[in-house]
Short mmCIF file of C-alpha atoms and ligand atoms in Angstrom, two decimals:
data_model
loop_
_atom_site.label_atom_id
_atom_site.label_comp_id
_atom_site.label_asym_id
_atom_site.label_seq_id
_atom_site.Cartn_x
_atom_site.Cartn_y
_atom_site.Cartn_z
CA UNK A 289 -0.10 0.19 0.09
CA UNK A 290 1.13 3.65 -0.82
CA UNK A 291 0.19 6.42 1.28
CA UNK A 292 1.03 10.28 -0.18
CA UNK A 293 -0.09 12.25 2.99
CA UNK A 294 -0.05 16.41 2.47
CA UNK A 295 2.90 16.16 -0.22
CA UNK A 296 3.70 19.84 -1.55
CA UNK A 297 6.55 20.85 -3.88
CA UNK A 298 7.82 23.78 -5.68
CA UNK A 299 10.70 23.92 -8.30
CA UNK A 300 12.18 27.66 -7.75
CA UNK A 301 9.04 29.16 -6.04
CA UNK A 302 6.97 27.47 -8.95
CA UNK A 303 4.10 25.66 -6.69
CA UNK A 304 3.70 22.34 -8.78
CA UNK A 305 1.63 20.00 -6.08
CA UNK A 306 -0.07 21.04 -3.44
CA UNK A 307 -1.07 19.25 -0.18
CA UNK A 308 -1.77 16.18 -2.03
CA UNK A 309 -3.22 12.91 -0.26
CA UNK A 310 -3.84 9.64 -1.62
CA UNK A 311 -4.00 6.33 -0.55
CA UNK A 312 -3.18 3.31 -3.12
CA UNK A 313 -4.30 -0.11 -2.25
CA UNK A 314 -2.06 -3.27 -2.67
CA UNK A 315 -2.76 -4.58 -5.71
CA UNK A 316 -4.98 -2.10 -6.62
CA UNK A 317 -4.61 0.00 -10.64
CA UNK A 318 -4.66 3.46 -9.91
CA UNK A 319 -4.26 6.10 -12.72
CA UNK A 320 -3.29 10.15 -12.70
CA UNK A 321 -4.77 12.09 -14.89
CA UNK A 322 -4.34 15.57 -16.05
CA UNK A 323 -3.37 18.15 -18.91
CA UNK A 324 -0.16 18.44 -19.55
CA UNK A 325 2.47 20.02 -17.02
CA UNK A 326 0.15 19.81 -14.20
CA UNK A 327 2.54 17.52 -12.14
CA UNK A 328 1.90 14.16 -12.97
CA UNK A 329 5.20 13.38 -13.36
CA UNK A 330 6.70 14.92 -10.65
CA UNK A 331 4.15 13.08 -8.44
CA UNK A 332 5.36 9.67 -9.67
CA UNK A 333 9.00 10.44 -8.98
CA UNK A 334 7.97 11.36 -5.55
CA UNK A 335 6.18 7.88 -4.88
CA UNK A 336 9.56 6.33 -6.05
CA UNK A 337 12.08 8.84 -4.05
CA UNK A 338 13.69 10.48 -7.15
CA UNK A 339 12.30 13.56 -5.41
CA UNK A 340 12.00 15.19 -2.45
CA UNK A 341 9.52 16.62 -1.27
CA UNK A 342 8.99 20.14 0.18
CA UNK A 343 5.94 19.47 2.99
CA UNK A 344 4.21 16.19 3.34
CA UNK A 345 5.39 12.36 3.68
CA UNK A 346 5.12 9.40 1.25
CA UNK A 347 4.63 5.48 3.08
CA UNK A 348 5.09 2.72 1.30
CA UNK A 349 3.27 0.09 3.75
CA UNK A 350 4.96 1.22 7.20
CA UNK A 351 7.88 3.02 5.91
CA UNK A 352 8.48 6.65 5.40
CA UNK A 353 10.65 6.56 2.25
CA UNK A 354 10.77 10.46 2.37
CA UNK A 355 13.01 9.93 5.37
CA UNK A 356 15.31 7.34 3.54
CA UNK A 357 18.95 7.40 2.53
CA UNK A 358 19.63 6.76 -1.05
CA UNK A 359 21.20 3.68 0.23
CA UNK A 360 17.79 2.17 1.28
CA UNK A 361 15.74 3.68 -1.58
CA UNK A 362 17.86 1.89 -3.92
CA UNK A 363 17.34 -1.49 -1.90
CA UNK A 364 13.35 -0.63 -1.87
CA UNK A 365 13.82 -0.14 -5.71
CA UNK A 366 14.97 -3.45 -6.69
CA UNK A 367 11.28 -4.64 -6.07
CA UNK A 368 9.87 -2.11 -8.30
CA UNK A 369 9.35 -0.84 -11.50
CA UNK A 370 9.54 2.55 -13.41
CA UNK A 371 8.78 3.82 -16.81
CA UNK A 372 10.15 6.75 -17.72
CA UNK A 373 7.93 9.21 -19.65
CA UNK A 374 11.14 9.39 -22.14
CA UNK A 375 11.74 5.59 -21.53
CA UNK A 376 15.69 6.56 -20.74
CA UNK A 377 16.44 3.25 -22.14
CA UNK A 378 20.76 2.94 -21.99
CA UNK A 379 21.49 4.17 -25.48
CA UNK A 380 24.87 2.27 -25.19
CA UNK A 381 23.72 -1.22 -24.66
CA UNK A 382 21.16 -2.39 -27.25
CA UNK A 383 17.41 -3.51 -26.41
CA UNK A 384 18.43 -7.23 -25.28
CA UNK A 385 20.86 -5.82 -23.07
CA UNK A 386 18.42 -3.26 -21.73
CA UNK A 387 15.85 -5.67 -20.69
CA UNK A 388 18.61 -8.22 -19.58
CA UNK A 389 20.02 -5.60 -17.11
CA UNK A 390 17.67 -5.71 -14.08
CA UNK A 391 17.66 -9.61 -14.47
CA UNK A 392 21.28 -9.15 -14.35
CA UNK A 393 21.82 -7.11 -11.48
CA UNK A 394 19.03 -8.43 -9.54
CA UNK A 395 18.74 -12.18 -10.09
CA UNK A 396 21.18 -15.08 -10.19
CA UNK A 397 19.22 -16.97 -13.42
CA UNK A 398 21.73 -17.78 -15.85
CA UNK A 399 22.40 -16.60 -19.43
CA UNK A 400 20.33 -19.24 -21.27
CA UNK A 401 16.95 -18.17 -18.72
CA UNK A 402 17.70 -14.55 -19.17
CA UNK A 403 17.78 -15.04 -22.94
CA UNK A 404 14.67 -16.84 -22.89
CA UNK A 405 12.97 -14.21 -20.58
CA UNK A 406 14.02 -11.64 -22.84
CA UNK A 407 12.85 -12.75 -25.74
CA UNK A 408 9.76 -13.62 -24.39
CA UNK A 409 8.65 -10.72 -23.11
CA UNK A 410 9.89 -9.33 -26.70
CA UNK A 411 7.05 -11.73 -28.09
CA UNK A 412 4.88 -9.87 -25.41
CA UNK A 413 5.31 -6.65 -26.32
CA UNK A 414 5.48 -7.55 -30.37
CA UNK A 415 8.63 -6.56 -30.73
CA UNK A 416 10.52 -9.60 -31.91
CA UNK A 417 13.41 -9.56 -33.51
CA UNK A 418 14.93 -6.16 -32.61
CA UNK A 419 17.12 -7.19 -29.79
CA UNK A 420 20.17 -6.44 -31.31
CA UNK A 421 19.18 -3.04 -32.24
CA UNK A 422 19.97 0.13 -30.36
CA UNK A 423 17.54 2.90 -29.10
CA UNK A 424 18.82 5.47 -31.74
CA UNK A 425 17.63 2.65 -34.02
CA UNK A 426 14.04 2.56 -32.69
CA UNK A 427 11.04 4.91 -33.09
CA UNK A 428 9.75 6.50 -29.94
CA UNK A 429 7.16 4.01 -29.48
CA UNK A 430 9.34 1.27 -29.85
CA UNK A 431 11.65 2.35 -26.98
CA UNK A 432 8.81 3.11 -24.55
CA UNK A 433 7.37 -0.44 -25.26
CA UNK A 434 11.44 -1.41 -24.65
CA UNK A 435 10.94 0.53 -21.60
CA UNK A 436 8.18 -1.06 -20.34
CA UNK A 437 9.43 -4.28 -21.00
CA UNK A 438 12.23 -3.40 -19.18
CA UNK A 439 10.15 -2.14 -15.79
CA UNK A 440 8.20 -5.06 -15.67
CA UNK A 441 10.77 -8.13 -16.62
CA UNK A 442 11.62 -8.35 -12.63
CA UNK A 443 7.70 -9.16 -11.94
CA UNK A 444 7.90 -6.61 -9.37
CA UNK A 445 5.10 -5.74 -6.47
CA UNK A 446 4.89 -2.32 -7.48
CA UNK A 447 4.75 -0.60 -11.04
CA UNK A 448 5.14 2.95 -11.70
CA UNK A 449 4.19 3.96 -15.27
CA UNK A 450 4.70 7.40 -16.75
CA UNK A 451 2.74 7.89 -19.89
CA UNK A 452 3.30 4.00 -21.04
CA UNK A 453 0.80 4.48 -24.20
CA UNK A 454 2.05 8.38 -25.33
CA UNK A 455 3.39 8.33 -29.01
CA UNK A 456 1.66 4.67 -29.72
CA UNK A 457 -0.96 4.10 -32.13
CA UNK A 458 -4.91 3.57 -30.90
CA UNK A 459 -4.09 -0.20 -31.47
CA UNK A 460 -0.64 -0.94 -29.24
CA UNK A 461 -2.30 1.50 -26.71
CA UNK A 462 -4.67 -0.83 -26.15
CA UNK A 463 -2.75 -3.86 -26.31
CA UNK A 464 0.04 -2.04 -23.53
CA UNK A 465 -2.42 -1.04 -21.80
CA UNK A 466 -4.37 -4.11 -21.36
CA UNK A 467 -0.87 -5.41 -20.70
CA UNK A 468 -0.15 -3.79 -17.91
CA UNK A 469 -3.32 -4.43 -16.57
CA UNK A 470 -2.81 -8.28 -17.05
CA UNK A 471 0.60 -7.97 -15.08
CA UNK A 472 -0.83 -6.15 -12.22
CA UNK A 473 -3.42 -8.49 -11.94
CA UNK A 474 -1.65 -12.06 -12.08
CA UNK A 475 1.36 -10.58 -9.78
CA UNK A 476 -1.29 -8.48 -8.11
CA UNK A 477 1.05 -5.71 -7.77
CA UNK A 478 0.09 -2.10 -7.35
CA UNK A 479 0.36 0.28 -10.04
CA UNK A 480 0.35 3.80 -10.74
CA UNK A 481 0.00 5.13 -14.53
CA UNK A 482 -0.10 8.73 -15.45
CA UNK A 483 -1.87 9.22 -18.73
CA UNK A 484 -3.92 11.58 -20.89
CA UNK A 485 -4.95 8.28 -22.70
CA UNK A 486 -8.92 9.30 -21.17
CA UNK A 487 -10.26 5.59 -23.25
CA UNK A 488 -7.30 2.92 -21.96
CA UNK A 489 -7.48 4.62 -18.78
CA UNK A 490 -11.12 3.65 -18.15
CA UNK A 491 -10.33 0.44 -19.22
CA UNK A 492 -7.92 -0.52 -16.94
CA UNK A 493 -8.26 1.55 -14.07
CA UNK A 494 -9.46 0.35 -10.55
CA UNK A 495 -9.93 3.97 -9.61
CA UNK A 496 -9.02 7.41 -11.26
CA UNK A 497 -6.94 10.38 -9.90
CA UNK A 498 -7.55 14.10 -11.86
CA UNK A 499 -4.68 16.11 -11.34
CA UNK A 500 -5.60 20.06 -11.99
CA UNK A 501 -3.17 22.79 -11.01
CA UNK A 502 -1.15 20.77 -8.60
CA UNK A 503 -4.39 19.09 -6.52
CA UNK A 504 -6.55 16.37 -7.01
CA UNK A 505 -9.83 17.33 -8.29
CA UNK A 506 -11.07 13.96 -8.30
CA UNK A 507 -10.68 10.61 -7.31
CA UNK A 508 -12.78 7.76 -7.47
CA UNK A 509 -13.80 4.35 -9.63
CA UNK A 510 -14.35 4.88 -13.47
CA UNK A 511 -18.19 4.87 -13.19
CA UNK A 512 -17.97 7.82 -10.52
CA UNK A 513 -16.18 9.85 -12.57
CA UNK A 514 -18.55 9.23 -15.87
CA UNK A 515 -21.36 10.23 -13.35
CA UNK A 516 -19.72 13.32 -11.99
CA UNK A 517 -21.36 16.43 -12.71
CA UNK A 518 -18.33 19.03 -12.49
CA UNK A 519 -17.49 20.79 -15.08
CA UNK A 520 -14.15 20.45 -15.62
CA UNK A 521 -13.99 16.63 -15.22
CA UNK A 522 -16.39 16.23 -17.62
CA UNK A 523 -15.00 18.39 -20.29
CA UNK A 524 -11.71 16.32 -19.66
CA UNK A 525 -12.98 12.93 -19.59
CA UNK A 526 -15.25 14.09 -22.46
CA UNK B 268 31.64 43.14 -3.79
CA UNK B 269 28.53 40.78 -3.33
CA UNK B 270 29.50 39.27 -6.53
CA UNK B 271 32.48 38.03 -4.97
CA UNK B 272 31.21 37.00 -2.23
CA UNK B 273 28.78 34.87 -4.05
CA UNK B 274 31.78 33.89 -6.05
CA UNK B 275 33.61 32.81 -3.04
CA UNK B 276 30.60 31.11 -1.21
CA UNK B 277 29.76 29.17 -4.65
CA UNK B 278 33.43 28.10 -5.42
CA UNK B 279 33.81 26.63 -1.66
CA UNK B 280 30.28 24.96 -2.02
CA UNK B 281 31.46 23.32 -5.59
CA UNK B 282 34.66 22.09 -3.53
CA UNK B 283 32.73 20.59 -0.89
CA UNK B 284 30.65 18.68 -3.13
CA UNK B 285 33.60 17.85 -5.81
CA UNK B 286 34.96 15.98 -2.39
CA UNK B 287 31.94 14.61 -1.24
CA UNK B 288 32.29 12.94 -4.79
CA UNK B 289 35.28 11.87 -4.47
CA UNK B 290 35.03 10.11 -1.31
CA UNK B 291 31.56 8.41 -2.40
CA UNK B 292 33.80 6.65 -5.44
CA UNK B 293 37.04 6.13 -3.33
CA UNK B 294 34.17 4.55 -0.95
CA UNK B 295 33.09 2.23 -3.90
CA UNK B 296 36.70 1.57 -4.77
CA UNK B 297 37.84 0.57 -0.82
CA UNK B 298 34.80 -1.66 -0.55
CA UNK B 299 36.11 -3.66 -3.67
CA UNK B 300 32.96 -2.63 -5.54
CA UNK B 301 34.78 -2.25 -9.03
CA UNK B 302 33.23 -3.92 -11.92
CA UNK B 303 35.80 -5.49 -13.88
CA UNK B 304 34.24 -6.12 -17.05
CA UNK B 305 33.17 -2.08 -17.42
CA UNK B 306 36.53 -1.04 -16.10
CA UNK B 307 38.23 -3.16 -19.50
CA UNK B 308 35.33 -1.69 -21.46
CA UNK B 309 36.58 1.60 -20.51
CA UNK B 310 40.21 1.02 -20.20
CA UNK B 311 39.73 -0.02 -24.29
CA UNK B 312 37.62 2.91 -25.02
CA UNK B 313 39.81 5.47 -23.13
CA UNK B 314 42.81 4.10 -23.54
CA UNK B 315 43.58 2.29 -26.84
CA UNK B 316 42.09 4.79 -28.72
CA UNK B 317 44.01 7.85 -27.56
CA UNK B 318 47.12 5.57 -28.22
CA UNK B 319 47.42 7.19 -31.78
CA UNK B 320 47.05 10.90 -30.85
CA UNK B 321 49.42 10.23 -27.78
CA UNK B 322 52.38 8.71 -30.17
CA UNK B 323 52.10 10.91 -32.74
CA UNK B 324 52.21 14.21 -30.22
CA UNK B 325 55.07 12.44 -28.45
CA UNK B 326 56.69 11.62 -31.65
CA UNK B 327 57.06 14.76 -33.02
CA UNK B 328 57.79 16.30 -29.53
CA UNK B 329 60.38 13.60 -29.42
CA UNK B 330 62.04 14.45 -32.92
CA UNK B 331 61.70 18.51 -32.12
CA UNK B 332 63.60 18.50 -28.92
CA UNK B 333 66.33 16.92 -30.46
CA UNK B 334 66.41 19.55 -33.64
CA UNK B 335 66.58 22.26 -30.83
CA UNK B 336 69.10 20.29 -29.00
CA UNK B 337 71.02 19.57 -31.61
CA UNK B 338 71.16 23.47 -33.47
CA UNK B 339 71.82 24.77 -29.45
CA UNK B 340 74.47 22.35 -28.44
CA UNK B 341 76.28 21.87 -31.89
CA UNK B 342 77.42 25.19 -31.01
CA UNK B 343 78.99 24.27 -28.08
CA UNK B 344 80.41 20.65 -29.84
CA UNK B 345 78.40 19.07 -27.62
CA UNK B 346 76.17 17.26 -30.03
CA UNK B 347 76.58 13.68 -28.16
CA UNK B 348 74.52 15.29 -25.40
CA UNK B 349 71.43 15.37 -27.50
CA UNK B 350 70.31 12.08 -26.17
CA UNK B 351 70.09 13.07 -22.64
CA UNK B 352 68.51 16.11 -23.56
CA UNK B 353 65.87 14.27 -25.08
CA UNK B 354 65.37 11.80 -22.76
CA UNK B 355 65.73 13.28 -19.34
CA UNK B 356 63.03 16.18 -20.81
CA UNK B 357 60.86 13.58 -21.96
CA UNK B 358 60.93 11.49 -18.86
CA UNK B 359 61.06 13.96 -16.19
CA UNK B 360 58.69 16.43 -17.51
CA UNK B 361 57.11 16.48 -20.92
CA UNK B 362 56.06 12.82 -21.18
CA UNK B 363 53.71 12.64 -18.42
CA UNK B 364 52.13 16.41 -18.77
CA UNK B 365 51.95 16.39 -22.44
CA UNK B 366 50.01 12.97 -22.19
CA UNK B 367 47.93 13.88 -19.33
CA UNK B 368 46.76 16.86 -21.42
CA UNK B 369 46.04 14.98 -24.33
CA UNK B 370 44.18 12.44 -22.38
CA UNK B 371 42.42 15.10 -20.72
CA UNK B 372 41.38 16.52 -23.75
CA UNK B 373 40.44 12.94 -25.62
CA UNK B 374 39.41 10.56 -22.59
CA UNK B 375 38.44 13.12 -19.99
CA UNK B 376 36.17 15.29 -22.51
CA UNK B 377 34.45 11.49 -23.66
CA UNK B 378 33.74 10.65 -20.11
CA UNK B 379 32.08 13.94 -19.26
CA UNK B 380 30.22 13.87 -22.71
CA UNK B 381 28.81 10.53 -21.83
CA UNK B 382 27.83 10.79 -17.99
CA UNK B 383 26.56 14.02 -18.82
CA UNK B 384 24.00 12.91 -22.07
CA UNK B 385 23.23 10.09 -19.94
CA UNK B 386 22.02 12.51 -17.10
CA UNK B 387 19.97 14.72 -19.24
CA UNK B 388 18.16 11.88 -20.95
CA UNK B 389 17.16 10.40 -17.03
CA UNK B 390 19.55 7.47 -17.67
CA UNK B 391 21.49 8.17 -14.47
CA UNK B 392 17.95 8.63 -13.17
CA UNK B 393 16.57 5.32 -14.74
CA UNK B 394 19.69 3.49 -13.16
CA UNK B 395 18.82 4.69 -9.56
CA UNK B 396 15.37 3.46 -10.46
CA UNK B 397 16.46 0.04 -10.78
CA UNK B 398 18.04 -0.30 -7.20
CA UNK B 399 21.60 0.59 -9.27
CA UNK B 400 24.04 2.90 -7.85
CA UNK B 401 25.15 4.97 -10.71
CA UNK B 402 28.39 5.90 -8.81
CA UNK B 403 29.32 2.49 -9.02
CA UNK B 404 28.13 1.46 -12.16
CA UNK B 405 29.08 4.39 -14.17
CA UNK B 406 31.76 6.80 -12.13
CA UNK B 407 33.59 3.98 -10.91
CA UNK B 408 35.00 2.11 -13.38
CA UNK B 409 35.73 5.37 -15.42
CA UNK B 410 37.66 6.90 -12.55
CA UNK B 411 39.49 3.08 -12.34
CA UNK B 412 40.24 2.86 -16.06
CA UNK B 413 41.80 6.49 -16.05
CA UNK B 414 44.04 5.58 -13.39
CA UNK B 415 44.95 2.41 -15.43
CA UNK B 416 44.98 3.82 -18.83
CA UNK B 417 46.94 6.89 -18.47
CA UNK B 418 50.39 5.48 -16.86
CA UNK B 419 50.46 2.82 -19.77
CA UNK B 420 49.69 5.84 -22.46
CA UNK B 421 52.47 7.92 -20.73
CA UNK B 422 55.03 4.89 -20.87
CA UNK B 423 54.17 4.36 -24.43
CA UNK B 424 54.45 8.47 -25.55
CA UNK B 425 58.18 8.08 -23.70
CA UNK B 426 59.42 5.29 -25.82
CA UNK B 427 58.01 6.78 -28.83
CA UNK B 428 59.25 10.15 -27.87
CA UNK B 429 62.89 8.72 -27.44
CA UNK B 430 62.47 6.80 -31.03
CA UNK B 431 61.13 10.35 -32.12
CA UNK B 432 64.19 11.77 -30.91
CA UNK B 433 66.51 8.52 -32.28
CA UNK B 434 65.15 9.64 -35.72
CA UNK B 435 66.78 12.96 -35.47
CA UNK B 436 69.93 12.07 -34.02
CA UNK B 437 71.05 9.57 -36.14
CA UNK B 438 69.78 11.28 -39.59
CA UNK B 439 70.24 14.57 -38.98
CA UNK B 440 72.99 15.07 -36.22
CA UNK B 441 74.81 11.79 -37.75
CA UNK B 442 75.16 10.38 -34.23
CA UNK B 443 75.71 6.36 -34.46
CA UNK B 444 72.51 4.89 -33.40
CA UNK B 445 73.97 2.33 -31.08
CA UNK B 446 75.85 5.48 -29.46
CA UNK B 447 72.88 7.13 -29.05
CA UNK B 448 70.60 4.21 -27.06
CA UNK B 449 73.58 4.47 -25.12
CA UNK B 450 73.14 7.54 -24.19
CA UNK B 451 69.79 7.40 -23.64
CA UNK B 452 70.27 4.45 -21.04
CA UNK B 453 72.74 5.98 -19.18
CA UNK B 454 70.99 9.48 -19.19
CA UNK B 455 67.98 7.96 -17.81
CA UNK B 456 68.00 6.62 -14.05
CA UNK B 457 65.80 5.37 -11.76
CA UNK B 458 65.41 8.74 -10.04
CA UNK B 459 64.79 10.52 -13.49
CA UNK B 460 61.95 7.71 -14.29
CA UNK B 461 59.92 8.02 -11.24
CA UNK B 462 60.26 11.60 -10.31
CA UNK B 463 58.26 12.19 -13.54
CA UNK B 464 56.19 9.12 -13.22
CA UNK B 465 55.16 9.66 -10.03
CA UNK B 466 52.88 12.34 -11.03
CA UNK B 467 51.22 10.42 -13.52
CA UNK B 468 48.72 9.29 -11.01
CA UNK B 469 48.05 12.71 -9.65
CA UNK B 470 47.16 13.43 -13.10
CA UNK B 471 45.06 10.61 -13.27
CA UNK B 472 43.13 11.29 -10.59
CA UNK B 473 42.26 14.51 -11.28
CA UNK B 474 41.22 13.93 -14.85
CA UNK B 475 39.16 11.02 -13.59
CA UNK B 476 37.71 13.18 -10.84
CA UNK B 477 37.03 16.40 -12.74
CA UNK B 478 35.25 14.72 -15.90
CA UNK B 479 33.18 12.43 -13.97
CA UNK B 480 32.31 15.17 -11.77
CA UNK B 481 31.12 17.27 -14.42
CA UNK B 482 29.35 14.71 -16.26
CA UNK B 483 27.59 13.56 -13.29
CA UNK B 484 26.25 17.17 -12.50
CA UNK B 485 25.29 18.05 -16.26
CA UNK B 486 22.28 19.73 -16.06
CA UNK B 487 20.35 22.02 -19.18
CA UNK B 488 19.99 19.34 -22.08
CA UNK B 489 22.81 19.11 -24.99
CA UNK B 490 23.95 22.96 -24.12
CA UNK B 491 24.52 21.86 -21.16
CA UNK B 492 26.47 18.81 -22.31
CA UNK B 493 28.80 20.95 -24.50
CA UNK B 494 29.37 23.66 -21.44
CA UNK B 495 30.07 21.28 -19.11
CA UNK B 496 32.45 19.04 -21.21
CA UNK B 497 34.52 22.25 -22.04
CA UNK B 498 34.34 23.36 -18.43
CA UNK B 499 36.10 19.51 -17.20
CA UNK B 500 38.94 20.07 -20.05
CA UNK B 501 39.55 23.22 -19.40
CA UNK B 502 39.83 22.53 -15.34
CA UNK B 503 41.79 19.50 -16.05
CA UNK B 504 44.15 22.05 -17.99
CA UNK B 505 44.22 24.33 -14.98
CA UNK B 506 44.55 21.93 -12.35
CA UNK B 507 47.29 19.18 -14.33
CA UNK B 508 49.53 22.38 -15.11
CA UNK B 509 49.30 24.06 -11.85
CA UNK B 510 49.31 20.49 -9.65
CA UNK B 511 52.52 20.28 -12.15
CA UNK B 512 54.36 23.02 -10.55
CA UNK B 513 53.98 22.29 -6.89
CA UNK B 514 54.67 18.27 -7.90
CA UNK B 515 57.80 19.53 -9.41
CA UNK B 516 58.83 21.11 -6.70
CA UNK B 517 58.12 18.50 -3.98
CA UNK B 518 59.61 15.51 -5.92
CA UNK B 519 62.74 17.64 -6.53
CA UNK B 520 63.10 18.78 -2.92
CA UNK B 521 62.80 14.92 -2.36
CA UNK B 522 64.65 13.20 -4.84
CA UNK B 523 66.48 16.05 -6.55
N1 ATP C 24 13.43 19.78 -12.18
C1 ATP C 24 12.40 20.63 -12.59
N2 ATP C 24 12.94 21.75 -12.09
C2 ATP C 24 11.81 22.74 -12.37
N3 ATP C 24 10.74 22.82 -12.65
C3 ATP C 24 9.91 21.41 -12.93
C4 ATP C 24 10.96 20.21 -12.84
N4 ATP C 24 10.43 19.05 -13.40
C5 ATP C 24 9.01 19.60 -13.38
N5 ATP C 24 9.09 20.98 -13.48
C6 ATP C 24 7.78 21.53 -13.80
O1 ATP C 24 6.71 21.07 -13.04
C7 ATP C 24 5.51 21.37 -13.45
C8 ATP C 24 5.43 19.78 -13.66
O2 ATP C 24 5.72 18.93 -14.84
P1 ATP C 24 5.33 17.29 -14.81
O3 ATP C 24 6.49 16.74 -15.76
O4 ATP C 24 5.18 16.98 -13.76
O5 ATP C 24 3.99 17.14 -15.76
P2 ATP C 24 3.36 16.38 -16.31
O6 ATP C 24 2.22 16.47 -15.90
O7 ATP C 24 3.93 15.16 -16.36
O8 ATP C 24 3.12 16.70 -17.95
P3 ATP C 24 3.22 15.73 -19.25
O9 ATP C 24 1.50 15.42 -19.39
O10 ATP C 24 3.22 16.95 -20.23
O11 ATP C 24 4.16 14.93 -19.28
C9 ATP C 24 5.71 21.75 -15.16
O12 ATP C 24 5.41 22.91 -15.14
C10 ATP C 24 7.11 21.70 -15.03
O13 ATP C 24 7.86 23.16 -15.70
MG1 MG C 25 4.85 13.45 -17.57
#
């Protein structure tokens, strides 16, 4: 379970997040929606400890991660997957090595086993045969999918995805969203996704949070949000 | 006045950060957290790819030293001392310093640009999200590789430099080859070699430290990568030249 309490963050005087409180249940899929530039990525980076809040606390189960040292955070992150908005693949490694990286670092699997797992996941994300290519030789959407594969290869208990479907065509978007949902259900893993993609968000989410100007203005199951009468919510979800 | 104070405070803060960074790196090294495969890769990239340029420069410098020495000493009829001049200048001073300067322009700049690009593309953050310490994974191997590659390059540069002097000595000054070699070997003593070679390790630390630090804390996109890379090379040059003056004094005091 992830619990965010009264979190605030400003960059050089520009307030980005303001008094955010949010609870994410174990095994739940929460999608954070919001306009571009409202602080979705910033919120997600706080949850994995890449950013420290100005105020407020974040608890993973019972541990306050805002107080952890980088060393303890590194240990904690071995059980988490994080997909960066821009992918952030290692550009000095090819696709295979990128996806195998977490396996090589944190498991004792032998070469053959790693190879099997990586090739399997490439099949799942629809990218068979690209394992020898370097990130600079891939399209934006392909990079995104490779990065997603890297984030889920360890079968972590917690998964953060920053806009997994942006830059993908509608069919791929649906497949990738389904993949995230399937992974999350199969491993019973707590999943936080940020997105602009209303349709797919509503398909996979247990709950949705709508962020506006650094605050959460709506939070609830898909059906609740659909029935909302609030003007901004209505406009945003169409 | 205020600008000056701010500048001073900035410098102190920066030095503090840089020292913490070095302590972090050394901590990993002393705990034995060194990834050998990565180190070898870096030694190859930094070292092997600098061999050609180092060899070329020192061949030319050795030749120039011999030409000038011949011109100057010829006047006193002491041209057989050309070998001494070339060997001693190279081994005591020019070899280590030239190689360090070239190395920082080549390998150092490369380190900063690589780390800087990874930084602005979130790759360093990505390492952290995967529970891997970027200092251990990305910085330590580069630092250790500097420490291994620079001494080897220096030795290559000294040998090639002496060869350059030899060519001039034999073809221009008409000194017999065997005689030239004999003179060289007699000229360079243990002390001479090590008084120069000790510096190399200091230079290696300076280059690795400055380049990794600038790269690891690069911000500001592609412009930032350019700016921090130039900064790394400029700082390396300044620190090499300055520390060389100090080191020379210290070494001469103790070793003569
Ligand atoms: N490191 C930073 N330094 C300064 N400002 C930042 C930093 N990171 C984010 N911001 C600011 O925080 C705000 C929110 O950024 P964020 O990346 O979280 O937006 P987002 O909701 O993810 O948008 P998008 O949907 O386009 O990805 C932006 O106005 C941005 O300028
Ligand atoms: Mg974002």
